[in-house]
Every structure is written in C-alpha cells, then in structure tokens.
CSV table of C-alpha atoms and ligand atoms in Angstrom, one decimal:
chain,number,residue,atom,x,y,z
A,1213,VAL,CA,0.0,0.0,0.0
A,1214,ARG,CA,1.1,3.6,-0.7
A,1215,THR,CA,0.9,6.4,1.7
A,1216,PRO,CA,-1.3,9.2,0.3
A,1217,ALA,CA,1.0,12.1,-0.5
A,1218,ARG,CA,-1.3,15.1,-0.1
A,1219,TRP,CA,-3.7,15.8,2.7
A,1220,GLU,CA,-6.1,18.5,3.6
A,1221,ILE,CA,-7.6,19.1,7.0
A,1222,PHE,CA,-10.6,21.4,7.7
A,1223,CYS,CA,-11.0,22.7,11.2
A,1224,ARG,CA,-13.7,25.0,12.6
A,1225,VAL,CA,-13.3,26.2,16.2
A,1226,ILE,CA,-16.6,25.5,17.9
A,1227,ASP,CA,-15.4,26.7,21.2
A,1228,ASN,CA,-12.2,26.7,23.3
A,1229,TYR,CA,-9.0,25.1,22.1
A,1230,GLY,CA,-9.7,21.4,21.6
A,1231,ASP,CA,-10.8,21.4,18.0
A,1232,ILE,CA,-7.6,23.0,16.8
A,1233,GLY,CA,-5.5,21.4,19.5
A,1234,VAL,CA,-6.3,18.1,18.0
A,1235,CYS,CA,-6.1,19.1,14.3
A,1236,TRP,CA,-2.8,20.9,14.8
A,1237,ARG,CA,-1.2,17.9,16.4
A,1238,LEU,CA,-2.4,15.7,13.6
A,1239,ALA,CA,-1.3,18.0,10.9
A,1240,ARG,CA,2.2,18.3,12.4
A,1241,GLN,CA,2.6,14.6,13.0
A,1242,LEU,CA,1.5,13.8,9.4
A,1243,VAL,CA,4.3,16.0,8.1
A,1244,ALA,CA,7.0,15.1,10.6
A,1245,GLU,CA,6.5,11.4,10.8
A,1246,HIS,CA,4.9,10.4,7.5
A,1247,GLY,CA,6.5,12.9,5.2
A,1248,VAL,CA,3.3,14.0,3.5
A,1249,ALA,CA,2.1,17.4,2.4
A,1250,VAL,CA,-0.6,18.9,4.7
A,1251,ARG,CA,-2.8,21.9,4.1
A,1252,LEU,CA,-4.7,22.9,7.2
A,1253,TRP,CA,-7.8,25.2,6.8
A,1254,LEU,CA,-8.6,27.0,10.0
A,1255,ASP,CA,-11.4,29.4,10.6
A,1256,ALA,CA,-9.9,31.0,13.7
A,1257,LEU,CA,-6.1,31.6,13.6
A,1258,PRO,CA,-6.1,33.6,16.9
A,1259,VAL,CA,-7.0,30.4,18.8
A,1260,LEU,CA,-4.0,28.5,17.4
A,1261,ALA,CA,-1.6,31.5,17.8
A,1262,PRO,CA,-0.7,31.1,21.5
A,1263,MET,CA,-0.1,27.3,21.1
A,1264,VAL,CA,2.6,27.6,18.5
A,1265,ASP,CA,5.7,29.7,17.6
A,1266,GLY,CA,5.7,32.3,14.9
A,1267,LEU,CA,2.1,32.3,13.6
A,1268,ASP,CA,1.3,35.4,11.6
A,1269,LEU,CA,-2.3,36.4,12.2
A,1270,GLU,CA,-2.5,38.6,9.1
A,1271,ALA,CA,-1.3,35.9,6.6
A,1272,ALA,CA,-3.9,34.1,4.6
A,1273,VAL,CA,-1.3,31.4,3.9
A,1274,GLN,CA,1.8,30.5,5.8
A,1275,THR,CA,4.0,27.5,6.5
A,1276,LEU,CA,4.4,26.5,10.2
A,1277,ASP,CA,6.3,23.3,11.2
A,1278,GLY,CA,6.0,22.2,7.6
A,1279,VAL,CA,2.2,22.5,7.6
A,1280,GLU,CA,0.6,24.8,5.0
A,1281,LEU,CA,-1.7,26.8,7.2
A,1282,ARG,CA,-4.6,28.7,5.5
A,1283,ALA,CA,-7.1,31.1,7.0
A,1284,TRP,CA,-10.6,29.6,6.2
A,1285,SER,CA,-12.4,32.9,6.3
A,1286,ASP,CA,-14.9,32.1,3.6
A,1287,ASP,CA,-15.3,29.3,1.2
A,1288,LEU,CA,-14.3,31.5,-1.8
A,1289,ALA,CA,-10.7,31.3,-0.5
A,1290,LEU,CA,-10.8,27.7,-1.6
A,1291,ASP,CA,-11.1,28.7,-5.2
A,1292,ALA,CA,-7.9,30.8,-5.0
A,1293,GLU,CA,-5.2,30.4,-7.5
A,1294,GLY,CA,-2.1,28.9,-6.1
A,1295,LEU,CA,-3.7,25.9,-4.4
A,1296,ALA,CA,-1.0,23.7,-5.7
A,1297,GLY,CA,-1.8,20.0,-5.7
A,1298,TRP,CA,-5.0,18.1,-5.2
A,1299,PRO,CA,-5.5,16.2,-2.0
A,1300,GLU,CA,-5.7,12.5,-1.8
A,1301,VAL,CA,-7.3,12.6,1.6
A,1302,VAL,CA,-9.6,15.3,3.0
A,1303,ILE,CA,-10.2,15.3,6.7
A,1304,GLU,CA,-13.3,16.9,8.2
A,1305,GLY,CA,-12.4,17.8,11.7
A,1306,PHE,CA,-15.2,16.9,14.2
A,1307,GLY,CA,-17.9,17.1,11.6
A,1308,CYS,CA,-17.3,20.7,10.9
A,1309,GLY,CA,-18.8,20.4,7.4
A,1310,LEU,CA,-16.9,20.8,4.1
A,1311,PRO,CA,-17.6,23.6,1.6
A,1312,GLU,CA,-20.0,22.4,-1.2
A,1313,ARG,CA,-17.9,24.1,-3.9
A,1314,HIS,CA,-14.8,22.3,-2.8
A,1315,LEU,CA,-16.6,19.0,-2.7
A,1316,ASP,CA,-18.0,19.6,-6.2
A,1317,ARG,CA,-14.5,20.1,-7.5
A,1318,LEU,CA,-13.0,17.2,-5.6
A,1319,SER,CA,-15.6,14.8,-6.8
A,1320,ALA,CA,-15.1,15.9,-10.4
A,1321,ARG,CA,-11.5,14.6,-10.3
A,1322,ALA,CA,-10.6,11.5,-12.2
A,1323,THR,CA,-9.4,10.0,-8.9
A,1324,PRO,CA,-11.4,11.7,-6.2
A,1325,PRO,CA,-9.9,11.9,-2.7
A,1326,LEU,CA,-11.0,10.0,0.4
A,1327,TRP,CA,-13.2,12.0,2.8
A,1328,ILE,CA,-12.5,11.2,6.4
A,1329,VAL,CA,-14.8,12.5,9.2
A,1330,LEU,CA,-12.6,12.7,12.3
A,1331,GLU,CA,-14.9,12.1,15.3
A,1332,TYR,CA,-14.6,12.9,19.0
A,1333,LEU,CA,-12.8,10.5,21.3
A,1334,SER,CA,-14.9,8.3,23.5
A,1335,ALA,CA,-14.1,5.2,25.6
A,1336,GLU,CA,-17.6,3.8,25.1
A,1337,PRO,CA,-17.7,0.2,23.8
A,1338,TRP,CA,-19.8,1.1,20.6
A,1339,VAL,CA,-16.9,3.1,19.2
A,1340,ALA,CA,-15.1,0.0,17.8
A,1341,GLU,CA,-18.3,-1.0,15.9
A,1342,HIS,CA,-18.6,2.4,14.3
A,1343,HIS,CA,-15.0,3.2,13.6
A,1344,GLY,CA,-14.2,3.0,9.9
A,1345,LEU,CA,-17.7,2.7,8.6
A,1346,ALA,CA,-18.4,4.0,5.1
A,1347,SER,CA,-21.0,6.7,4.8
A,1348,PRO,CA,-21.4,7.6,1.1
A,1349,PRO,CA,-22.3,11.3,0.8
A,1350,PRO,CA,-25.7,11.9,-0.9
A,1351,ARG,CA,-24.5,14.4,-3.6
A,1352,HIS,CA,-20.8,13.6,-4.2
A,1353,ARG,CA,-18.9,10.8,-5.8
A,1354,LEU,CA,-16.5,10.5,-2.8
A,1355,GLY,CA,-15.6,7.7,-0.5
A,1356,ARG,CA,-16.5,9.0,3.0
A,1357,PHE,CA,-15.5,7.2,6.2
A,1358,PHE,CA,-16.0,7.8,9.9
A,1359,PHE,CA,-12.8,7.7,11.9
A,1360,PHE,CA,-13.2,7.3,15.6
A,1361,PRO,CA,-10.4,7.8,18.1
A,1362,GLY,CA,-10.6,5.3,20.9
A,1363,PHE,CA,-9.0,2.9,23.3
A,1364,ASP,CA,-9.7,-0.4,21.7
A,1365,GLU,CA,-7.6,-2.1,18.9
A,1366,GLY,CA,-10.5,-1.8,16.6
A,1367,THR,CA,-10.7,2.0,16.9
A,1368,GLY,CA,-8.7,4.9,15.5
A,1369,GLY,CA,-6.5,5.0,18.6
A,1370,LEU,CA,-5.0,8.0,20.4
A,1371,LEU,CA,-2.8,10.9,19.2
A,1372,ARG,CA,0.8,10.4,20.3
A,1373,GLU,CA,3.9,11.6,18.6
A,1374,ARG,CA,6.6,9.1,18.1
A,1375,GLU,CA,9.2,11.0,20.2
A,1376,LEU,CA,6.8,11.9,23.0
A,1377,PRO,CA,8.2,10.7,26.2
A,1378,LEU,CA,5.9,9.3,28.9
A,1379,GLY,CA,6.0,11.1,32.2
A,1380,HIS,CA,8.2,8.6,33.9
A,1381,GLU,CA,10.7,8.5,31.1
A,1382,VAL,CA,11.9,12.0,31.9
A,1383,PRO,CA,14.1,12.7,34.9
A,1384,ASP,CA,12.0,14.7,37.3
A,1385,ASP,CA,14.5,17.1,38.5
A,1386,LEU,CA,15.7,18.0,35.0
A,1387,ALA,CA,12.3,18.4,33.4
A,1388,GLY,CA,10.8,20.0,36.5
A,1389,SER,CA,13.2,22.8,36.8
A,1390,CYS,CA,12.9,23.7,33.0
A,1391,VAL,CA,9.2,23.9,33.2
A,1392,TRP,CA,9.1,26.2,36.1
A,1393,GLN,CA,12.1,28.3,35.3
A,1394,GLY,CA,10.8,28.8,31.7
A,1395,ARG,CA,7.9,30.7,33.3
A,1396,GLY,CA,10.1,32.7,35.6
A,1397,LEU,CA,9.2,30.6,38.7
A,1398,ALA,CA,11.5,29.0,41.2
A,1399,PRO,CA,11.3,25.2,41.0
A,1400,PRO,CA,9.3,23.8,44.0
A,1401,ALA,CA,11.1,22.1,46.8
A,1402,PRO,CA,11.3,18.3,46.2
A,1403,ASP,CA,8.8,17.6,48.9
A,1404,THR,CA,6.2,19.9,47.3
A,1405,PHE,CA,3.0,18.4,46.0
A,1406,THR,CA,2.5,20.0,42.5
A,1407,VAL,CA,-0.9,20.2,40.8
A,1408,SER,CA,-1.7,21.6,37.4
A,1409,VAL,CA,-5.3,22.8,36.7
A,1410,PHE,CA,-6.8,23.3,33.3
A,1411,ALA,CA,-10.5,23.0,33.9
A,1412,TYR,CA,-13.9,24.6,33.1
A,1413,PRO,CA,-15.0,27.6,35.1
A,1414,ASP,CA,-17.3,25.6,37.4
A,1415,ALA,CA,-14.6,23.3,38.7
A,1416,PRO,CA,-14.7,23.0,42.5
A,1417,ILE,CA,-11.3,24.5,42.7
A,1418,GLN,CA,-11.8,26.4,46.0
A,1419,GLY,CA,-12.6,23.1,47.6
A,1420,LEU,CA,-9.3,21.7,46.3
A,1421,PHE,CA,-7.4,24.7,47.7
A,1422,GLU,CA,-9.0,24.3,51.1
A,1423,ALA,CA,-8.1,20.6,51.1
A,1424,LEU,CA,-4.5,21.2,50.0
A,1425,ARG,CA,-3.7,23.7,52.8
A,1426,GLU,CA,-4.2,21.0,55.4
A,1427,PRO,CA,-1.1,18.8,56.0
A,1428,ASP,CA,-3.3,15.7,56.3
A,1429,SER,CA,-4.7,16.4,52.8
A,1430,ARG,CA,-1.5,15.8,50.9
A,1431,PRO,CA,0.2,12.6,50.0
A,1432,THR,CA,2.5,11.4,52.8
A,1433,GLY,CA,5.8,13.2,53.0
A,1434,ARG,CA,4.7,16.3,51.1
A,1435,ARG,CA,5.3,19.4,53.2
A,1436,ALA,CA,3.6,21.9,50.9
A,1437,SER,CA,1.5,22.2,47.8
A,1438,ARG,CA,1.9,24.2,44.6
A,1439,VAL,CA,-1.2,24.6,42.3
A,1440,ALA,CA,-0.6,26.0,38.9
A,1441,VAL,CA,-3.8,27.3,37.2
A,1442,ALA,CA,-4.0,27.7,33.5
A,1443,PRO,CA,-5.4,30.9,32.1
A,1444,GLY,CA,-9.1,31.2,31.3
A,1445,ALA,CA,-12.4,31.9,33.0
A,1446,LEU,CA,-11.5,29.7,35.9
A,1447,ALA,CA,-8.3,31.5,36.7
A,1448,GLU,CA,-10.1,34.9,36.4
A,1449,SER,CA,-12.7,33.8,38.9
A,1450,LEU,CA,-10.1,33.1,41.6
A,1451,GLY,CA,-9.8,36.6,43.0
A,1452,ASN,CA,-7.4,36.8,45.8
A,1453,LEU,CA,-5.0,33.8,45.9
A,1454,PRO,CA,-4.8,31.8,49.0
A,1455,GLY,CA,-1.5,33.1,50.2
A,1456,THR,CA,2.1,32.3,50.5
A,1457,PRO,CA,3.5,28.8,51.0
A,1458,SER,CA,5.3,29.6,54.2
A,1459,ALA,CA,2.0,30.8,55.8
A,1460,ILE,CA,-0.3,28.0,54.9
A,1461,GLY,CA,1.6,25.4,53.0
A,1462,LEU,CA,-0.2,26.2,49.8
A,1463,GLU,CA,1.0,28.3,46.8
A,1464,VAL,CA,-1.4,29.0,44.0
A,1465,LEU,CA,0.1,30.4,40.7
A,1466,ARG,CA,-1.7,31.7,37.6
A,1467,LEU,CA,0.1,30.4,34.6
A,1468,PRO,CA,0.3,32.1,31.2
A,1469,PHE,CA,-1.0,30.3,28.2
A,1470,VAL,CA,2.0,28.2,26.9
A,1471,ARG,CA,3.0,26.5,23.7
A,1472,GLN,CA,1.3,23.1,23.2
A,1473,THR,CA,4.6,21.3,23.7
A,1474,ALA,CA,5.3,23.2,26.9
A,1475,PHE,CA,1.8,22.3,28.1
A,1476,ASP,CA,2.7,18.6,27.6
A,1477,GLU,CA,5.9,19.2,29.7
A,1478,LEU,CA,4.0,20.8,32.5
A,1479,LEU,CA,1.7,17.8,32.8
A,1480,ARG,CA,4.7,15.4,32.9
A,1481,VAL,CA,6.2,17.1,35.9
A,1482,CYS,CA,3.2,17.7,38.1
A,1483,ASP,CA,2.1,15.1,40.7
A,1484,LEU,CA,-1.6,15.6,39.8
A,1485,ASN,CA,-3.1,17.0,36.7
A,1486,ILE,CA,-6.6,18.3,36.3
A,1487,VAL,CA,-7.5,18.4,32.7
A,1488,ARG,CA,-10.6,18.9,30.5
A,1489,GLY,CA,-11.9,18.6,27.0
A,1490,GLU,CA,-10.4,15.9,24.7
A,1491,ASP,CA,-6.9,16.8,23.9
A,1492,SER,CA,-5.6,17.6,27.4
A,1493,PHE,CA,-7.4,14.5,28.6
A,1494,VAL,CA,-5.2,12.4,26.3
A,1495,ARG,CA,-2.0,14.3,27.2
A,1496,ALA,CA,-2.7,13.7,30.9
A,1497,GLN,CA,-2.5,10.0,30.2
A,1498,TRP,CA,0.8,10.2,28.4
A,1499,ALA,CA,2.0,12.3,31.4
A,1500,ALA,CA,1.6,9.1,33.3
A,1501,ARG,CA,0.6,10.8,36.5
A,1502,PRO,CA,-2.6,10.7,38.5
A,1503,PHE,CA,-5.2,12.9,36.9
A,1504,VAL,CA,-8.8,14.1,37.2
A,1505,TRP,CA,-10.8,14.7,34.0
A,1506,HIS,CA,-13.2,17.6,34.2
A,1507,ILE,CA,-15.2,16.5,31.2
A,1508,TYR,CA,-16.9,18.9,28.7
A,1509,PRO,CA,-20.5,19.1,29.8
A,1510,GLN,CA,-23.0,17.9,27.2
A,1511,PRO,CA,-26.8,18.2,27.0
A,1512,ASP,CA,-28.8,15.4,28.7
A,1513,ASP,CA,-25.8,14.5,30.8
A,1514,ALA,CA,-24.3,12.5,27.9
A,1515,HIS,CA,-20.9,13.3,29.3
A,1516,ARG,CA,-21.6,11.2,32.4
A,1517,ILE,CA,-21.8,8.1,30.2
A,1518,LYS,CA,-18.5,9.0,28.5
A,1519,LEU,CA,-16.9,9.7,31.9
A,1520,ASP,CA,-18.0,6.3,33.3
A,1521,ALA,CA,-17.0,4.5,30.2
A,1522,PHE,CA,-13.5,5.8,30.6
A,1523,LEU,CA,-13.5,5.1,34.4
A,1524,ASP,CA,-14.6,1.5,33.7
A,1525,ARG,CA,-11.5,1.0,31.5
A,1526,TYR,CA,-9.1,3.0,33.6
A,1527,CYS,CA,-10.0,1.4,36.9
A,1528,ARG,CA,-9.7,-2.2,35.6
A,1529,GLY,CA,-7.1,-4.1,37.6
A,1530,MET,CA,-6.9,-1.6,40.4
A,1531,SER,CA,-7.5,-2.5,44.0
A,1532,GLY,CA,-11.2,-2.0,44.9
A,1533,GLY,CA,-10.3,0.8,47.4
A,1534,LEU,CA,-8.4,2.9,44.8
A,1535,ALA,CA,-10.9,2.4,42.1
A,1536,GLN,CA,-13.8,3.6,44.4
A,1537,ALA,CA,-11.8,6.5,45.6
A,1538,ILE,CA,-11.0,7.7,42.0
A,1539,ARG,CA,-14.6,7.2,40.9
A,1540,ASP,CA,-15.9,9.3,43.9
A,1541,LEU,CA,-13.3,12.0,43.3
A,1542,TRP,CA,-14.0,12.3,39.6
A,1543,HIS,CA,-17.8,12.2,40.1
A,1544,ALA,CA,-17.5,15.0,42.8
A,1545,PHE,CA,-15.4,17.0,40.4
A,1546,ASN,CA,-17.9,16.6,37.6
A,1547,ALA,CA,-21.1,17.0,39.5
A,1548,ARG,CA,-23.0,20.2,38.6
A,1549,PRO,CA,-23.0,21.9,41.1
A,1550,ALA,CA,-19.8,20.4,42.2
A,1551,GLY,CA,-19.9,17.7,44.8
A,1552,SER,CA,-18.0,17.9,48.0
A,1553,LEU,CA,-14.2,17.4,47.8
A,1554,ALA,CA,-14.3,15.5,51.1
A,1555,VAL,CA,-13.7,12.6,48.8
A,1556,TRP,CA,-10.2,14.0,48.1
A,1557,CYS,CA,-8.8,12.6,51.3
A,1558,ALA,CA,-10.1,9.1,50.5
A,1559,VAL,CA,-7.7,8.8,47.6
A,1560,LEU,CA,-4.6,9.7,49.6
A,1561,PRO,CA,-3.9,6.4,51.3
A,1562,TYR,CA,-3.6,4.9,47.8
A,1563,TRP,CA,-1.4,7.6,46.3
A,1564,THR,CA,1.6,5.5,45.4
A,1565,ASP,CA,-0.7,2.8,43.9
A,1566,TRP,CA,-2.3,5.4,41.8
A,1567,GLU,CA,1.0,6.7,40.6
A,1568,GLU,CA,2.1,3.2,39.7
A,1569,HIS,CA,-1.2,2.6,37.9
A,1570,ALA,CA,-0.8,5.8,35.9
A,1571,ARG,CA,2.7,4.6,34.7
A,1572,ARG,CA,1.4,1.2,33.8
A,1573,TRP,CA,-1.7,2.7,32.0
A,1574,ALA,CA,0.4,5.0,29.9
A,1575,SER,CA,2.9,2.2,29.0
A,1576,GLN,CA,0.1,-0.1,28.0
A,1577,LEU,CA,-1.6,2.5,25.9
A,1578,ALA,CA,1.7,3.5,24.2
A,1579,ARG,CA,2.2,-0.1,23.0
A,1580,SER,CA,-0.7,0.3,20.6
A,1581,PRO,CA,-0.2,2.1,17.3
A,1582,ASP,CA,-1.0,5.8,17.5
A,1583,LEU,CA,-3.9,7.6,15.8
A,1584,CYS,CA,-1.8,9.2,13.1
A,1585,SER,CA,-0.2,5.9,12.0
A,1586,ARG,CA,-3.6,4.1,12.1
A,1587,LEU,CA,-5.1,6.9,10.0
A,1588,VAL,CA,-2.4,6.8,7.4
A,1589,ARG,CA,-2.8,3.0,7.1
A,1590,PHE,CA,-6.5,3.2,7.0
A,1591,CYS,CA,-6.4,5.7,4.1
A,1592,ALA,CA,-3.6,3.9,2.2
A,1593,GLU,CA,-5.7,0.7,2.3
A,1594,ARG,CA,-8.7,2.4,0.8
A,1595,LEU,CA,-7.1,4.6,-1.9
B,766,TRH,O1,-10.1,23.8,25.4
B,766,TRH,P1,-10.9,22.6,25.5
B,766,TRH,O2,-12.0,22.6,26.5
B,766,TRH,O3,-11.5,22.2,24.1
B,766,TRH,C1,-12.5,21.3,23.6
B,766,TRH,C2,-13.4,22.1,22.7
B,766,TRH,O4,-14.1,23.0,23.5
B,766,TRH,C3,-14.3,21.2,22.0
B,766,TRH,O5,-15.3,22.0,21.3
B,766,TRH,C4,-15.0,20.3,22.9
B,766,TRH,O6,-15.8,19.5,22.2
B,766,TRH,C5,-13.9,19.5,23.5
B,766,TRH,O7,-13.1,20.4,24.4
B,766,TRH,C6,-14.4,18.3,24.3
B,766,TRH,O8,-9.9,21.4,26.0
B,766,TRH,P2,-8.9,20.4,25.3
B,766,TRH,O9,-9.5,19.5,24.3
B,766,TRH,O10,-8.1,19.8,26.3
B,766,TRH,O11,-7.9,21.4,24.4
B,766,TRH,C7,-7.0,22.3,25.0
B,766,TRH,C8,-5.8,22.5,24.1
B,766,TRH,O12,-5.1,23.7,24.5
B,766,TRH,C9,-4.9,21.3,24.1
B,766,TRH,O13,-4.4,21.1,22.8
B,766,TRH,C10,-3.7,21.9,24.9
B,766,TRH,C11,-3.7,23.3,24.6
B,766,TRH,N1,-3.1,24.2,25.6
B,766,TRH,C12,-1.9,24.8,25.3
B,766,TRH,O14,-1.3,24.6,24.2
B,766,TRH,N2,-1.3,25.7,26.2
B,766,TRH,C13,-1.9,25.9,27.4
B,766,TRH,O15,-1.4,26.7,28.2
B,766,TRH,C14,-3.1,25.3,27.7
B,766,TRH,C15,-3.8,25.6,29.1
B,766,TRH,C16,-3.7,24.5,26.8
C-alpha cells in the first residue's frame, strides 16, 4: 500500500482550544512522521496563535512546522489560484462540514480523494463498531468514512507523537526545573505536591485549595502544595489567591498560556493534573501521573456516560479501594453543582498505587499504534 502524499484538514473552532488542539497535532505529525504534504484550513487563527511559535495572524497562507496553514475565512478562498496539488485525503475535523464548492471540484476529479470524518474521542464500547464505517455522501462521488479515536484495537487510537516521552521516562529534576524556570518561577522544593489545573470555570477549585492547605490532605511526606492554574475563566474567577507557601503550605500560581509542547511538559512534571476537553485528557494519560478529568458538559448529561465508560477501563485491575476513591473523586469534580471534595482525602492512602497505575496505564496504551499511523494506514488501504 502507498501512503497518500497530499492531505487537507478542515478545522472549525466551535469553542475553546480542543478542535484546533487536535487538528494541529495531527497536521504536524503527518508532516513530521509520515513525510506527507498537509494543508490545514482553520477558521480562527487567533485560537492557534498562543499554542505555536511564529504564527502570523495577518497571513492568509503561511507554513508552520512544515504545515501549509490557511485562513478559512470564507469558502471562496478555496477557489484561489495557487492551491497547488489536489489532496488524496480530505479530513473533516469533528464534523465541521466541508464547503460544497470544494466537494464539487473534488468529486469531479478523475481520482477523487478519500473523505474522512474525524470524530470525537470516547471510551464507550460502541466506538469500535462504528469506527471505519463507510458513509457515502448523498451528492458527491467521494468515499466517505468515519474515523473514531478510541481505546480499543478496533478504533482509531489516540494521538501520540513518536518521540513523545511518557512522564516517567523524563528525569523529574531536570524536566521540572525547566518547566518552572521557563515561566520565571522557582522550582518547587522536592517535597512539594504539585498540581496543574486546566478545567472549566465551574470546577470545585476552591474546595481543592481548602483541602491542600491541610497537611493531612496531601500525600504522605509532602510538606507543601503548589497549584498552577492555566489561564481562562477559571483563573479569572479566583480573585485573591490563598497566600504564600510559608504561611499555609499552599501556593497558587496563575500560569500564562504556553505552547502546546510546553503544556505537555507541564503535565509530565506535576504530581496531579486536572484536565478537561479531549486533547488535554489524552495528554494527561501520556504524562503518566494521577489525573482528574473535568469533562466537557453535554446536553442530557451525555458526558456522564462518557466519563463512566472511561473510568470502567481506567480502573480495571486496580484495588477496589483505589478504584472507588478515584470514581468518587471524579464524580464529585464533575457534579454540577460540584460535589464535596471531602472525597479527596479518601484517595490519599492509595497515592503511590495510583502513581504506579498511571505509569502502567500509559505504557500499556503506548504499546498500541498511535492515531496518526492508524489513519495513514486506513487511508492507504482504501485509496
Ligand atoms: O479547550 P478545551 O475545553 O477544548 C475542547 C473544545 O471545547 C471542544 O469544542 C470540545 O468538544 C472538547 O473540548 C471536548 O480542551 P482540550 O481539548 O483539552 O484542548 C485544550 C488545548 O489547548 C490542548 O491542545 C492543549 C492546549 N493548551 C496549550 O497549548 N497551552 C496551554 O497553556 C493550555 C492551558 C492548553
């Protein structure tokens, strides 16, 4: 089978950073690891700008990390002269819809491209049955397929770059000091319990602060806590920060928005990561540390099913006590309004078990082929 040489990705930012977070990683990886040409159409360059180096907000077309990045301001831009090369694969990011005129032209080609609908990640068991199904479009002569990221062998897998180290593969002291010093912060003392928080605004974060200022509410041997909060509505709602570490054993920092690769690094060096959405959720797993998923809320509580489907997988093989403590903690975090974080302390006696489980979980997931390789293969086999 032959790797398709030219790819196009369409990405519309619905909200937040996840849509482009995922599409950008995929675009870069296709170029860097599979040597193919990628054109990424993005309707909101400003959302990508803080995640990467050197993006020009004014440029309608530019090359970043080998990816041809184009502003998708209106569908007419797609007719522009200078669109060299017809794609062999067109990826529709998260069902964002492809422009009709473009589809007309693509389907008129002697060899029309494959049309891949990249779906959202879910750990639910039905994903393997739906992954890869053909769905011929009504009006166009194009092969269209659903591609579902997922955790089973029979799914599209998870995004992971070939060189991405798992959390425990990076020496703590080395990586840790880079992460903090890069932000102008002193590295925490080695006995500090470090937490990163990237969550939606209704996260029960004050409850976590209150817990972490108590010596009994930290894993054994940790004399202080440092909580680093990512920017956004949650950080803005914090008001006065809890105080200095010397006074109460808790330091809370507001982080700036950092490059996507620096975000991955931050997760690798924190003892606990609180993440959200889809992309940071996957990154927290590669970080191989205990984490809490503040899941994106959906109508009719559909997210609760997704959350539990993941917990069912994640907790398999754990001791009953740890599994229950994690379930209670995640449920409290995701209850709306938030549940009581009294459940936080219940997880502490199992802390080293959880750390060990997180390393095992990451290593086990990393043994399966990554999403990008599965996608390349999937397309090559169908061209
Ligand atoms: O931002 P998110 O909540 O995004 C998504 C979208 O809202 C989407 O519509 C929704 O359906 C989905 O959630 C479930 O969370 P996510 O997916 O974790 O994306 C965040 C991205 O931002 C991720 O690629 C990491 C990146 N990031 C940085 O690059 N630097 C930073 O400092 C931070 C905090 C994040």
